[in-house]
mmCIF file of C-alpha atoms in Angstrom:
data_model
loop_
_atom_site.group_PDB
_atom_site.id
_atom_site.type_symbol
_atom_site.label_atom_id
_atom_site.label_comp_id
_atom_site.label_asym_id
_atom_site.label_seq_id
_atom_site.Cartn_x
_atom_site.Cartn_y
_atom_site.Cartn_z
ATOM 1 C CA MET A 5 102.330 120.952 107.970
ATOM 2 C CA TYR A 6 100.883 120.077 104.604
ATOM 3 C CA PHE A 7 97.126 119.884 104.181
ATOM 4 C CA THR A 8 97.483 116.168 103.382
ATOM 5 C CA ASP A 9 99.061 115.590 106.786
ATOM 6 C CA ARG A 10 95.591 115.880 108.324
ATOM 7 C CA GLY A 11 94.339 112.914 106.338
ATOM 8 C CA ILE A 12 97.485 110.935 107.072
ATOM 9 C CA GLU A 13 97.150 111.687 110.788
ATOM 10 C CA GLU A 14 93.480 110.657 110.743
ATOM 11 C CA LEU A 15 94.419 107.414 108.979
ATOM 12 C CA ALA A 16 97.066 106.678 111.603
ATOM 13 C CA GLN A 17 94.691 107.468 114.463
ATOM 14 C CA ARG A 18 91.708 105.513 113.140
ATOM 15 C CA ARG A 19 93.463 102.533 111.544
ATOM 16 C CA GLY A 20 97.011 102.641 112.866
ATOM 17 C CA GLU A 21 96.652 99.422 114.825
ATOM 18 C CA GLU A 22 95.220 97.416 111.915
ATOM 19 C CA GLU A 23 97.251 95.164 109.664
ATOM 20 C CA VAL A 24 96.441 95.081 105.954
ATOM 21 C CA SER A 25 97.865 93.314 102.938
ATOM 22 C CA PHE A 26 99.129 95.044 99.838
ATOM 23 C CA ASP A 27 96.423 93.188 97.908
ATOM 24 C CA TRP A 28 93.817 94.879 100.112
ATOM 25 C CA LEU A 29 95.517 98.263 99.697
ATOM 26 C CA ALA A 30 95.697 97.848 95.924
ATOM 27 C CA GLU A 31 91.977 97.056 95.794
ATOM 28 C CA GLN A 32 91.157 100.148 97.880
ATOM 29 C CA LEU A 33 93.285 102.318 95.583
ATOM 30 C CA ARG A 34 91.494 100.898 92.521
ATOM 31 C CA THR A 35 88.121 101.632 94.108
ATOM 32 C CA PHE A 36 89.223 105.156 95.013
ATOM 33 C CA VAL A 37 90.337 105.862 91.431
ATOM 34 C CA ASP A 38 87.071 104.408 90.087
ATOM 35 C CA LEU A 39 85.168 106.846 92.293
ATOM 36 C CA ASN A 40 87.623 109.740 91.780
ATOM 37 C CA PRO A 41 89.148 109.480 88.286
ATOM 38 C CA ASP A 42 90.811 112.892 88.614
ATOM 39 C CA PHE A 43 93.204 111.294 91.114
ATOM 40 C CA GLU A 44 94.388 108.546 88.761
ATOM 41 C CA VAL A 45 97.843 110.059 88.191
ATOM 42 C CA PRO A 46 98.701 110.787 91.846
ATOM 43 C CA ILE A 47 97.477 107.345 92.915
ATOM 44 C CA GLU A 48 99.515 105.704 90.150
ATOM 45 C CA ARG A 49 102.585 107.640 91.309
ATOM 46 C CA LEU A 50 102.008 106.660 94.940
ATOM 47 C CA ALA A 51 101.520 102.991 94.018
ATOM 48 C CA THR A 52 104.661 102.975 91.862
ATOM 49 C CA TRP A 53 106.662 104.680 94.603
ATOM 50 C CA LEU A 54 105.483 102.137 97.186
ATOM 51 C CA ALA A 55 106.216 99.247 94.828
ATOM 52 C CA ARG A 56 109.776 100.448 94.240
ATOM 53 C CA LEU A 57 110.797 101.522 97.755
ATOM 54 C CA ASP A 58 113.489 98.864 97.957
ATOM 55 C CA ASP A 59 114.873 99.432 94.459
ATOM 56 C CA GLU A 60 118.436 100.691 94.741
ATOM 57 C CA ASP A 61 118.561 101.604 91.031
ATOM 58 C CA ASP A 62 115.556 103.941 91.218
ATOM 59 C CA GLY A 63 117.628 107.130 91.029
ATOM 60 C CA ASP A 64 115.074 109.217 92.971
ATOM 61 C CA ASP A 65 117.285 109.431 96.072
#
């Protein structure tokens, strides 16, 4: 188990039944980066990965 799995599990347990929009998620990610600028690159990578999940031409498979 990765250390980050704890946070992911907590997210699923606390908010797993909620529905959110990608607009809401994007705003939360922006706020997080504003408060934690050291995480700008990983958040950008996560956002790009989520945005391109359905892209067949991505080449990251």
